[in-house]
Short mmCIF file of C-alpha atoms and ligand atoms in Angstrom, two decimals:
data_model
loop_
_atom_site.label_atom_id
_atom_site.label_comp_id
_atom_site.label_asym_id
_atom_site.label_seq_id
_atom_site.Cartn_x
_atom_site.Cartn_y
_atom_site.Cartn_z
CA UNK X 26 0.00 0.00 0.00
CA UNK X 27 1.63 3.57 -0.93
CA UNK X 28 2.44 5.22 2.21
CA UNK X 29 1.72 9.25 2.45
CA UNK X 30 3.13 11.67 4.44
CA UNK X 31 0.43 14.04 5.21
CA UNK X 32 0.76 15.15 9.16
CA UNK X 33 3.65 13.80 11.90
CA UNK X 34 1.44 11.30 13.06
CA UNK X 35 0.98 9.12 9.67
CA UNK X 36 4.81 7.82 10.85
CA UNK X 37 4.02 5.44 14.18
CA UNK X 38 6.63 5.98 16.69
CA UNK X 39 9.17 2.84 15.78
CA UNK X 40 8.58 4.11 11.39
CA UNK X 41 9.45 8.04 13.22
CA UNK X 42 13.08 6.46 14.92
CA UNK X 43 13.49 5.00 11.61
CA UNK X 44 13.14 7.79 9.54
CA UNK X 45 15.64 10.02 12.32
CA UNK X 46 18.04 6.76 11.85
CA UNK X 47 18.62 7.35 8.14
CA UNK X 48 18.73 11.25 8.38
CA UNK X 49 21.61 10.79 10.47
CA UNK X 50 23.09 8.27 8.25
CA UNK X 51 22.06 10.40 5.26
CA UNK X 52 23.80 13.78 7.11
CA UNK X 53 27.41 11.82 7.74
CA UNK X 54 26.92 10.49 4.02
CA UNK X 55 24.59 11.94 1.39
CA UNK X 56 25.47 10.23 -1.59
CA UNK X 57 24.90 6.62 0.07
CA UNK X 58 21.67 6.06 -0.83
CA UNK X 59 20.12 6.51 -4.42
CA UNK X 60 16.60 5.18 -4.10
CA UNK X 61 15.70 7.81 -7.23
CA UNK X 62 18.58 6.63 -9.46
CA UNK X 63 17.43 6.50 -13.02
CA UNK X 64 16.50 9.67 -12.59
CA UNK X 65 13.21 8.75 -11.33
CA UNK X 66 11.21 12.45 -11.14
CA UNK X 67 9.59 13.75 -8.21
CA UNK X 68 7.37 16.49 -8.16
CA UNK X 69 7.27 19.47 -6.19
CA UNK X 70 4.81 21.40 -5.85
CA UNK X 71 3.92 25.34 -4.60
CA UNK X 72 0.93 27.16 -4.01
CA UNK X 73 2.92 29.23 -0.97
CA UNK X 74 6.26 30.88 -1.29
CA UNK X 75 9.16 28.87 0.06
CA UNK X 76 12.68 29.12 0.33
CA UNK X 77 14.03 25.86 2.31
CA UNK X 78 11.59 23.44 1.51
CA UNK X 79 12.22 24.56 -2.25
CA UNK X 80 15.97 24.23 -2.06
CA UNK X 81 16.22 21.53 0.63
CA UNK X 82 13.60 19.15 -1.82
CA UNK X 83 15.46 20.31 -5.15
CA UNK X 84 19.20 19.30 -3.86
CA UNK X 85 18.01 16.17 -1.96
CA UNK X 86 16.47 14.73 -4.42
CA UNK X 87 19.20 15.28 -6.77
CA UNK X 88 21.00 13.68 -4.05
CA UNK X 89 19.11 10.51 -4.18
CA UNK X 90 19.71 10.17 -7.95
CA UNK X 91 16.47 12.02 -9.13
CA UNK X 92 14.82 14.67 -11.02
CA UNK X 93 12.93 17.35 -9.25
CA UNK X 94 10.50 18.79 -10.90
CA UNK X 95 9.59 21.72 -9.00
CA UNK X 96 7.27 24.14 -10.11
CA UNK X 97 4.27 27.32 -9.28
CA UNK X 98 1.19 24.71 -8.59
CA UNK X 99 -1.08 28.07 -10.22
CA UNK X 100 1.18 27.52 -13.45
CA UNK X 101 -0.16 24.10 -13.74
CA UNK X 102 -3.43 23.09 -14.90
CA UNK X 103 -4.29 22.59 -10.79
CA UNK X 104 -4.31 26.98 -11.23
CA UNK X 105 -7.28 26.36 -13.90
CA UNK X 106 -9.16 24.09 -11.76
CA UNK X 107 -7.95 20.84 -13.15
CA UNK X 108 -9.42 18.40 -10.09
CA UNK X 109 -7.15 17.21 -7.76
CA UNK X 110 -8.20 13.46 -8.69
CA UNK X 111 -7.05 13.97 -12.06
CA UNK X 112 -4.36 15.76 -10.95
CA UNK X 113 -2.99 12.85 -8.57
CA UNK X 114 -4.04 10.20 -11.53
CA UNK X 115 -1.70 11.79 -14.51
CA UNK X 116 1.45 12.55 -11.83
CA UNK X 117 1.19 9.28 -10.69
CA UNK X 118 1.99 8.02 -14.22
CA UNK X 119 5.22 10.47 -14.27
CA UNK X 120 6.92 10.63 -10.89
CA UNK X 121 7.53 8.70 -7.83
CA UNK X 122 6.27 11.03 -5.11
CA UNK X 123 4.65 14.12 -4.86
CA UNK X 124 5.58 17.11 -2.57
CA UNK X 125 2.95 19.81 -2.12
CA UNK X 126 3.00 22.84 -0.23
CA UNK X 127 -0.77 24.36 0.10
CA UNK X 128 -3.28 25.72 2.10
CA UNK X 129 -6.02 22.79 2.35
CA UNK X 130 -5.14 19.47 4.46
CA UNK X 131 -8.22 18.10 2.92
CA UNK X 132 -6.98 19.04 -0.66
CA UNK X 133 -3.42 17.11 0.24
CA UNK X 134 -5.33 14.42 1.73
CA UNK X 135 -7.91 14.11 -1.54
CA UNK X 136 -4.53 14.14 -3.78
CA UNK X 137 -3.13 11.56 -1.84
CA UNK X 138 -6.26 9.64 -1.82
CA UNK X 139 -5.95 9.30 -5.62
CA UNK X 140 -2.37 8.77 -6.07
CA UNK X 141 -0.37 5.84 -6.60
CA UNK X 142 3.12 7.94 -5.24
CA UNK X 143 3.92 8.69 -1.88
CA UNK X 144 2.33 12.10 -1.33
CA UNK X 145 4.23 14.52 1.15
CA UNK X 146 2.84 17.67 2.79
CA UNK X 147 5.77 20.60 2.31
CA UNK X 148 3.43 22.90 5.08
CA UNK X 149 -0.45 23.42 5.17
CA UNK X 150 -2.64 25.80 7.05
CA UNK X 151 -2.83 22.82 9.55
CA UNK X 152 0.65 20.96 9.72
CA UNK X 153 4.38 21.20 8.63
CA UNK X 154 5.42 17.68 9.62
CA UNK X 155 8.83 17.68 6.90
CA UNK X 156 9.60 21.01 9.39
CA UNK X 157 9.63 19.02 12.57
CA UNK X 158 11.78 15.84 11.05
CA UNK X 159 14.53 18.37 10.97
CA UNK X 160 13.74 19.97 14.51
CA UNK X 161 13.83 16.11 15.96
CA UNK X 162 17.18 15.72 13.75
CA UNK X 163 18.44 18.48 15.37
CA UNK X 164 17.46 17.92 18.67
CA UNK X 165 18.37 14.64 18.84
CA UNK X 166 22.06 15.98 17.83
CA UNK X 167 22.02 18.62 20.25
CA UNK X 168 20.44 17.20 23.56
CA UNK X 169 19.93 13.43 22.27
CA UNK X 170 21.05 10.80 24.73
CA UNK X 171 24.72 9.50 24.66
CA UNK X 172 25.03 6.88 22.02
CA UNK X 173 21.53 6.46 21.00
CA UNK X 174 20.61 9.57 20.20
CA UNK X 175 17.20 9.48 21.57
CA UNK X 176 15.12 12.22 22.01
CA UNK X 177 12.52 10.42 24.60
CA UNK X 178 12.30 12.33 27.54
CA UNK X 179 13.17 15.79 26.93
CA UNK X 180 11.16 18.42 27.55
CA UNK X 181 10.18 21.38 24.63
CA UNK X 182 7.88 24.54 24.61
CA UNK X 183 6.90 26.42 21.43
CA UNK X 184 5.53 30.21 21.98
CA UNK X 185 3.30 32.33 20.00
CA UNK X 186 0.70 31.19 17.56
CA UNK X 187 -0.33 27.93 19.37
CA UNK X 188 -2.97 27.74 16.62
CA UNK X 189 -1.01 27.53 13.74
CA UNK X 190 0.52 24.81 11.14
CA UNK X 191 3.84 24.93 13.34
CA UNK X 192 2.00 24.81 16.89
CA UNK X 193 -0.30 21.78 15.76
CA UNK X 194 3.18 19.62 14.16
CA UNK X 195 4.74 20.11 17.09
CA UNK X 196 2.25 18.80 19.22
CA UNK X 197 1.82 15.46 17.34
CA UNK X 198 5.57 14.90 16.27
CA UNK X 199 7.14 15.62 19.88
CA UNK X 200 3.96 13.18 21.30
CA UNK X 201 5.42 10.65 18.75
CA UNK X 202 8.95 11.37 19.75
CA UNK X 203 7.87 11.01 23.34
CA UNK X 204 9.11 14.15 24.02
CA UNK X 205 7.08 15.92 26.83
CA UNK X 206 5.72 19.11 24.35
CA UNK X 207 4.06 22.20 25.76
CA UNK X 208 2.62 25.09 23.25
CA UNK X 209 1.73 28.44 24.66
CA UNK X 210 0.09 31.15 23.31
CA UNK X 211 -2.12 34.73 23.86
CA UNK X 212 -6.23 34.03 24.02
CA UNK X 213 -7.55 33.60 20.63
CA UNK X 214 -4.58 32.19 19.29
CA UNK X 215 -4.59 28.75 21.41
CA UNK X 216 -4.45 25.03 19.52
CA UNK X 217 -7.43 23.63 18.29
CA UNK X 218 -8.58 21.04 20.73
CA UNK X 219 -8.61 18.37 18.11
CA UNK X 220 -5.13 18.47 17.40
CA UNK X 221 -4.33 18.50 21.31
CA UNK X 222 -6.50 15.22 21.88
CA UNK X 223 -4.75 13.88 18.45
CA UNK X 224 -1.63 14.45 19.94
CA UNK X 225 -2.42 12.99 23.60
CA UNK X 226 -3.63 9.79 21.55
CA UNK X 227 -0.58 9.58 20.21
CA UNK X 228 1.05 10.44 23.41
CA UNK X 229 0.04 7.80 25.29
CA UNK X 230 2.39 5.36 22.76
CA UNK X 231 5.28 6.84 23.93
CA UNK X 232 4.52 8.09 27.74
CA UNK X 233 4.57 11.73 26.40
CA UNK X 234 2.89 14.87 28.10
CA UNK X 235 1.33 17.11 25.56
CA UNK X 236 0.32 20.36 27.70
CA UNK X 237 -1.21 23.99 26.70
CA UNK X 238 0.16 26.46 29.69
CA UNK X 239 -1.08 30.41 28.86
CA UNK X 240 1.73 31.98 31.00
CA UNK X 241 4.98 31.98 29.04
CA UNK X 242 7.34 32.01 31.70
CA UNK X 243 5.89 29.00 33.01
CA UNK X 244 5.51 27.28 30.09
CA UNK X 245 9.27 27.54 29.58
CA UNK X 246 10.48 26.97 32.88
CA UNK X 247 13.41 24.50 32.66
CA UNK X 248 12.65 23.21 29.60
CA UNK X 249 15.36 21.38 27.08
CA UNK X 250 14.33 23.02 23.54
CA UNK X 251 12.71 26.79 23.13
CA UNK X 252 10.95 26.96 20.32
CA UNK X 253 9.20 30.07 18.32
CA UNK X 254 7.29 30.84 14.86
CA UNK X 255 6.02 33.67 12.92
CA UNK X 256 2.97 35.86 14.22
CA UNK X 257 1.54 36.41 10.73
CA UNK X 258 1.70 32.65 9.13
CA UNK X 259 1.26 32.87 5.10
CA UNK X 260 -2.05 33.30 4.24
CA UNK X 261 -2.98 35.17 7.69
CA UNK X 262 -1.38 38.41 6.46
CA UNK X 263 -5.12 40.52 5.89
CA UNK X 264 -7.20 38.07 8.34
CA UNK X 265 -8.40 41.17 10.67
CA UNK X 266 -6.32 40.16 14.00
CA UNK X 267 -3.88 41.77 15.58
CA UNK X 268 -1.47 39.66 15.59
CA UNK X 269 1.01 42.13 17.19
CA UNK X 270 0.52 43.30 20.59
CA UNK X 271 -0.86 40.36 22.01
CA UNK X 272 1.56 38.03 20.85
CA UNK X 273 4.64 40.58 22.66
CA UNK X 274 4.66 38.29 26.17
CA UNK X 275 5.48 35.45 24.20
CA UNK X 276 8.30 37.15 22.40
CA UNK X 277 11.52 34.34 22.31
CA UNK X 278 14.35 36.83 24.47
CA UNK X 279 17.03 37.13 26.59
CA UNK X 280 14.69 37.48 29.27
CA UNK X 281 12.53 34.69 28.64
CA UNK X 282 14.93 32.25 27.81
CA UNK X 283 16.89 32.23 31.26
CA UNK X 284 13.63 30.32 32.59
CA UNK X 285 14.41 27.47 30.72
CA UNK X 286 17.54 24.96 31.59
CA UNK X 287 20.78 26.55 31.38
CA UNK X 288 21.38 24.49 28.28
CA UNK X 289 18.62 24.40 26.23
CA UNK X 290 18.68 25.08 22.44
CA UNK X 291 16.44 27.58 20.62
CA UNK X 292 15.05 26.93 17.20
CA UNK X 293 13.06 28.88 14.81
CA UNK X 294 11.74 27.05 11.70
CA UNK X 295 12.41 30.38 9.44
CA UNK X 296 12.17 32.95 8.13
CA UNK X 297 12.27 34.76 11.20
CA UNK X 298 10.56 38.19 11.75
CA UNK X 299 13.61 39.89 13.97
CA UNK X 300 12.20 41.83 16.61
CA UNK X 301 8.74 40.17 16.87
CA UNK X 302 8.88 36.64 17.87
CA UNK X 303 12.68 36.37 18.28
CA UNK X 304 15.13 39.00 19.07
CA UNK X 305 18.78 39.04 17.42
CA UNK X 306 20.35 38.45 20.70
CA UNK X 307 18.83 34.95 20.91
CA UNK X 308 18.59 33.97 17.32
CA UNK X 309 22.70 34.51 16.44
CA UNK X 310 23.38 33.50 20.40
CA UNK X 311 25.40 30.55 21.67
CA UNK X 312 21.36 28.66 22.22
CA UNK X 313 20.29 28.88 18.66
CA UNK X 314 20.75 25.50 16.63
CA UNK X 315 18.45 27.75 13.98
CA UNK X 316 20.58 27.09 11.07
CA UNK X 317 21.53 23.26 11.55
CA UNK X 318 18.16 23.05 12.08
CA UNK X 319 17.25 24.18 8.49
CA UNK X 320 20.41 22.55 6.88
CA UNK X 321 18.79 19.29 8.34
CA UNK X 322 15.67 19.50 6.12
CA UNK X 323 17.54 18.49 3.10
CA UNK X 324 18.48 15.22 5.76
CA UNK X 325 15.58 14.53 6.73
CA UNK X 326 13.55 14.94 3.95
CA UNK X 327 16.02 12.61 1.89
CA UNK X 328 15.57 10.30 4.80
CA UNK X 329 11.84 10.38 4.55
CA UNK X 330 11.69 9.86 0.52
CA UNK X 331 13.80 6.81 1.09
CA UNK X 332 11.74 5.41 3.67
CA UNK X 333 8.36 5.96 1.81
CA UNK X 334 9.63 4.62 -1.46
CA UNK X 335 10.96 1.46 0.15
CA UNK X 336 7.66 0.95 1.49
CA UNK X 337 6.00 0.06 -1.58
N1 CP W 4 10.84 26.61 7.27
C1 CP W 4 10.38 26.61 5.99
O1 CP W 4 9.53 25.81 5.60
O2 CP W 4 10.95 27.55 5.19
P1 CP W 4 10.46 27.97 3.74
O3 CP W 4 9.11 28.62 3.88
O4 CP W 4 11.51 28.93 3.26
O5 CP W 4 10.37 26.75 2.88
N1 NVA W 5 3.81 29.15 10.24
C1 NVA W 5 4.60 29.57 9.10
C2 NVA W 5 5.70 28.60 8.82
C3 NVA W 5 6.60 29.01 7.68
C4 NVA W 5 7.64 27.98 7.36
C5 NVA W 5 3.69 29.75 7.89
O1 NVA W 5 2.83 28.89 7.67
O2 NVA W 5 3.87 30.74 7.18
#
């Protein structure tokens, strides 16, 4: 059966270790694996404007031996209505996967549901799951237990929009990592309570605690991993809200950051708005894994394409 990638729980916790196993293997050697040699294609495509996920997808799977085909989804047929059905039915005959960045988890799930490839979501309003393979990369390299590498245990908060895409992945992929996850955020900007009982389903697999705390500095008090996202996600930029001055107590700072363990990392899934969510001091401090956290996309999403295609 083709295996998707659509949210961080579609991986069970052992498939999750799996796919960290290879990134690491993948990181210390990229050109060891060449599942895509041929070049098989892969497609890749955007409805949102990207910078990593475009890059990270492009080199890795030229990496693996394939050809990306990355392109403007609205440049397609898909911009002209062409259903997504159809859609899923012809690049199924062409490539073997499909990356799509969008707005709609129901349109990547109805794309998936037609296709024949391993379908990955590259960020939707509601999840960025290939995001949060690289944060569990990177915090299993940073604060990962001697030898294995496991990231069981450990304790992470995320601050600021605790309803958005970011907020809602890490909720479900830290409760599948068993990592005790806590998201914190102003009034009106708090997780949907779906996604919080999704993730304590998940959480009771691997003993995690999956918490929602309204007070930042207890939220972050003595935690392992800091972790903080853009106030305006895209898509949100003309929704009405302030999403400004409410959002300022949750700010990622010097300040904050003391309450957590002495030597906890900081990471920020990028771009980062400077001065909003984050302030300079913290992003380019001696904390911030920020920027091996983004190199490992290319990793771990190499590591997940593997692991998909050898499942069918
Ligand atoms: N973090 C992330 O997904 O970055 P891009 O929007 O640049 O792809
Ligand atoms: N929450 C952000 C993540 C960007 C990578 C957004 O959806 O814009």
């Amino acid at each position: 059966m083709t295996r998707h990638f659509l949210r961080d729980d579609d991986l069970s916790p052992a498939e999750l270790r799996e796919v960290l196993a290879l990134a690491a293997e993948l990181k210390a050697a990229p050109f060891s694996r060449r599942p895509l040699e041929g070049p098989k294609g892969v497609g890749v495509l955007f409805d949102k404007n990207s910078t990593r996920t475009r890059f990270s997808f492009d080199v890795g799977i030229a990496q693996l031996g394939g050809h990306p085909v990355v392109v403007d989804s609205k440049s397609t047929q898909m911009g002209r209505d062409e259903s997504l059905a159809d859609t899923a039915r012809v690049l199924s005959r062409f490539v073997d996967a499909i990356v799509w960045r969008t707005y709609s988890q129901a349109g990547l799930e109805e794309l998936a549901q037609h296709s024949t490839v391993p379908v990955i979501n590259a960020l939707s309003d509601d999840f960025h799951p290939c995001q949060i393979l690289a944060d569990l990369q990177t915090i299993a390299e940073r604060k990962g237990a001697e030898g294995t590498g496991s990231v069981a245990g450990l304790k992470l908060t995320y601050l600021g929009d605790a309803a958005n895409n970011m907020a809602n992945s890490y909720m479900l992929g830290c409760a599948n990592a068993g990592i005790d996850v806590t998201v914190s955020g102003p009034e009106g900007f708090r997780p949907d309570p779906r996604f919080v009982q999704a993730a304590r389903e998940r959480a009771t697999q691997t003993g995690a605690e999956v918490s929602v705390i309204d007070d930042p500095v207890l939220a972050v008090a003595g935690v392992d991993v800091v972790v903080t996202d853009t106030w305006v996600s895209m898509g949100q930029e003309d929704d009405g809200l302030d999403r400004t001055a409410p959002f300022r107590p949750y700010q990622v700072n010097a300040e904050l950051l003391a309450h957590a363990d002495p030597d906890a990392i900081v990471l920020h899934c990028l771009p980062a708005h400077r001065g909003d969510e984050i302030t300079d001091d913290v992003i380019d401090g001696p904390q911030s894994a920020v920027f091996d956290e983004a190199e490992n996309r290319l990793h771990a999403q190499k590591a997940l394409l593997t692991w998909l295609l050898e499942q069918s």
